[in-house]
CSV table of C-alpha atoms in Angstrom, one decimal:
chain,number,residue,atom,x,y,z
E,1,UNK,CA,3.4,65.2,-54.8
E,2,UNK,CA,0.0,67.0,-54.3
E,3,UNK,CA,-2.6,67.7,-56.0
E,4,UNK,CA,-5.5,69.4,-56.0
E,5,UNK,CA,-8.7,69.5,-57.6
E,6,UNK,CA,-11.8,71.9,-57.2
E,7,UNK,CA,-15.4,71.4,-57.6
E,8,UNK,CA,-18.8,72.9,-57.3
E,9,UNK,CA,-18.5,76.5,-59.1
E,10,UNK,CA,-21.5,77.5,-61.2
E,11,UNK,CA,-24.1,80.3,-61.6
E,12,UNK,CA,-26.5,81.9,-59.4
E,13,UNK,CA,-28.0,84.9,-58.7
E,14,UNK,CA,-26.8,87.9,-55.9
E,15,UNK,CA,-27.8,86.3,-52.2
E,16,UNK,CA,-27.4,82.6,-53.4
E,17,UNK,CA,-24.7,80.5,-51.9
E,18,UNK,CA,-22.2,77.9,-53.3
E,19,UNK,CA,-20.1,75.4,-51.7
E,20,UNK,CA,-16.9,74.4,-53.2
E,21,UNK,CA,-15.0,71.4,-52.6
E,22,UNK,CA,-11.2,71.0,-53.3
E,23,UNK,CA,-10.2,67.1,-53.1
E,24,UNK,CA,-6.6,66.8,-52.6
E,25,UNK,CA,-4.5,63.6,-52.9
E,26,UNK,CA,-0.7,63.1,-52.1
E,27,UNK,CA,-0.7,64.7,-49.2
E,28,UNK,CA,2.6,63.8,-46.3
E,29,UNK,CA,1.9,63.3,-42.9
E,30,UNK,CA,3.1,67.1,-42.2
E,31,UNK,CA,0.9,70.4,-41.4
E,32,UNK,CA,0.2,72.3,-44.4
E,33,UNK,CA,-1.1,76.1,-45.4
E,34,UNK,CA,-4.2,75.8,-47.3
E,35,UNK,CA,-6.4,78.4,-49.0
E,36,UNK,CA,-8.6,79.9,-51.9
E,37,UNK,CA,-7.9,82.5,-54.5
E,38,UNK,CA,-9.6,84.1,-57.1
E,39,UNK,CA,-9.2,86.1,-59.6
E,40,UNK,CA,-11.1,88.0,-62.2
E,41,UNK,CA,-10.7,89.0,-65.8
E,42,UNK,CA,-8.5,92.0,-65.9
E,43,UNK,CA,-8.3,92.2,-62.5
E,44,UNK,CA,-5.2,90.5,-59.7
E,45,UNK,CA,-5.7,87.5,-57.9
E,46,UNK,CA,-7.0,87.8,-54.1
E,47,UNK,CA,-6.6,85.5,-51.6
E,48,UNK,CA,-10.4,84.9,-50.2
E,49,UNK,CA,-9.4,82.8,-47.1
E,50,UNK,CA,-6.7,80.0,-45.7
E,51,UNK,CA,-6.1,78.2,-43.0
E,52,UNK,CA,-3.4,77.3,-40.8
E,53,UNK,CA,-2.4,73.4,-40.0
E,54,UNK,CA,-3.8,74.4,-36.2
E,55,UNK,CA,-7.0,75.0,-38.1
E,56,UNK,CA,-7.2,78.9,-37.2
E,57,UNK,CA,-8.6,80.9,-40.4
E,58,UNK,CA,-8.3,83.9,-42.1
E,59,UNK,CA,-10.5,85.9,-44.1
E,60,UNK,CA,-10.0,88.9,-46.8
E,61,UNK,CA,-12.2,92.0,-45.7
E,62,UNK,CA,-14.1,91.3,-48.3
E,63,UNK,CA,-15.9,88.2,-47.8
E,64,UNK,CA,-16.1,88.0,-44.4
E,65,UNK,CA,-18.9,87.0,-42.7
E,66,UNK,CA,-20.6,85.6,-46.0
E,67,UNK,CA,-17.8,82.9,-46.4
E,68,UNK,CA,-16.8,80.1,-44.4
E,69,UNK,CA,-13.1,78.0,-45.2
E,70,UNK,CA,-13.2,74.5,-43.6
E,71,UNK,CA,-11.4,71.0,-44.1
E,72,UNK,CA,-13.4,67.8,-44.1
E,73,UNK,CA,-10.5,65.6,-42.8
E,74,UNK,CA,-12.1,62.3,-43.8
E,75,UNK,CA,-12.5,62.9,-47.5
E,76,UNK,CA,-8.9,65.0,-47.7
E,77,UNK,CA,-11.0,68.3,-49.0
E,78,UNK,CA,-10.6,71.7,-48.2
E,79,UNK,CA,-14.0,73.4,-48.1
E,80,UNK,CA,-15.5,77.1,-49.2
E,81,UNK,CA,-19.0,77.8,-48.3
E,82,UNK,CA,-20.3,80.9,-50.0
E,83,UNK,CA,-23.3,82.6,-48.2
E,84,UNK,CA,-24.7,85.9,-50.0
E,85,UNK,CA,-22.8,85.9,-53.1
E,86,UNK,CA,-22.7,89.0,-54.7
E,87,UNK,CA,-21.9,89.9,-58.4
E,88,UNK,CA,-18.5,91.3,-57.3
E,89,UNK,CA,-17.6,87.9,-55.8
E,90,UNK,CA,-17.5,86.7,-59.6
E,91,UNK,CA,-14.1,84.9,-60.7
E,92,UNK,CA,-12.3,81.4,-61.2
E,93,UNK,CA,-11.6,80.1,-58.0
E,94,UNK,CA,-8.6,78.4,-57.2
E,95,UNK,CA,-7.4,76.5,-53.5
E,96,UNK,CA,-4.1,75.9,-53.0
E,97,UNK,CA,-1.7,74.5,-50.2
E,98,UNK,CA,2.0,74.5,-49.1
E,99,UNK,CA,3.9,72.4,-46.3
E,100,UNK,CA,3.7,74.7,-43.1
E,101,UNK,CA,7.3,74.1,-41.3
E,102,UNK,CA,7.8,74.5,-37.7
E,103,UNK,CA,7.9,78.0,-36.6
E,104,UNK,CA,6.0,78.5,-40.0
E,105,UNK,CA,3.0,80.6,-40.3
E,106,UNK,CA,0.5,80.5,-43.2
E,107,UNK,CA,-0.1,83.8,-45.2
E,108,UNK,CA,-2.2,84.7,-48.5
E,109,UNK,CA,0.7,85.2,-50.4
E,110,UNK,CA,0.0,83.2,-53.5
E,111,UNK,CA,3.9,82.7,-54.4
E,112,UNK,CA,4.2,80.4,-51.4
E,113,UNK,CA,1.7,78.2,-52.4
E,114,UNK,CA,3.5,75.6,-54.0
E,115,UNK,CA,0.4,73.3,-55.0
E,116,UNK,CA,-2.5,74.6,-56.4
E,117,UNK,CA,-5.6,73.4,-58.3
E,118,UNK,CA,-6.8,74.7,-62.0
E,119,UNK,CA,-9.4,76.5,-60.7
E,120,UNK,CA,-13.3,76.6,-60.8
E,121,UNK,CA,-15.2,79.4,-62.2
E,122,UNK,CA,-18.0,80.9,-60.0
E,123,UNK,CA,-20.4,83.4,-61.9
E,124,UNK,CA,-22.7,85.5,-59.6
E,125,UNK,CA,-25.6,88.0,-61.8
E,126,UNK,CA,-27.3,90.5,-60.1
């Protein structure tokens, strides 16, 4: 079974950047869907970015440009740089992953996402 867990939230101020880190375990020698949420207090959780097992990326409207999804193969983590953080971008982070079958394509549907960590809360103050 997978599992995930995130690191690296914390506070900083509007234009700072953070890099989180999600370290996974358990995972088959399959493709899989991986990607980030978040969601805020009061508000629905977004899908902020995922990537397919061919490595392409996607990106909500939001954060593009400013953030940066990436895998670090070696150490099994899925990676979120966070360039320009703005106070809006404030919210528990979480990454999450599914197996990607063949003909398969990865999405930022949350409900497919089978594996997920317990989040990591990023705080961004004007």
């Amino acid at each position: 079974d997978v599992q995930l867990a995130e690191s690296g939230g914390g506070s900083v101020q509007s234009g700072g950047s953070l890099e989180l880190a999600c370290a996974g375990s358990g995972y088959a020698s399959t493709t899989y869907c991986k990607g980030w949420f978040r969601q805020s207090p009061g508000k629905e959780r977004d899908v902020v970015a995922f990537i397919s097992g061919d490595g392409s990326t996607t990106y909500a409207d939001s954060v593009k440009g400013r953030f940066t999804i990436s895998q670090d193969n070696a150490k099994n983590a899925l990676l979120l740089r966070m360039n320009n953080l703005k106070p809006e971008d404030t919210a528990v982070y979480v990454c999450a992953a599914r197996i990607m079958g063949p003909y398969d394509y990865c999405s930022g549907d949350w409900f497919t996402y089978g594996w997920r960590g317990r989040g990591t809360q990023v705080t961004v103050s004007s």
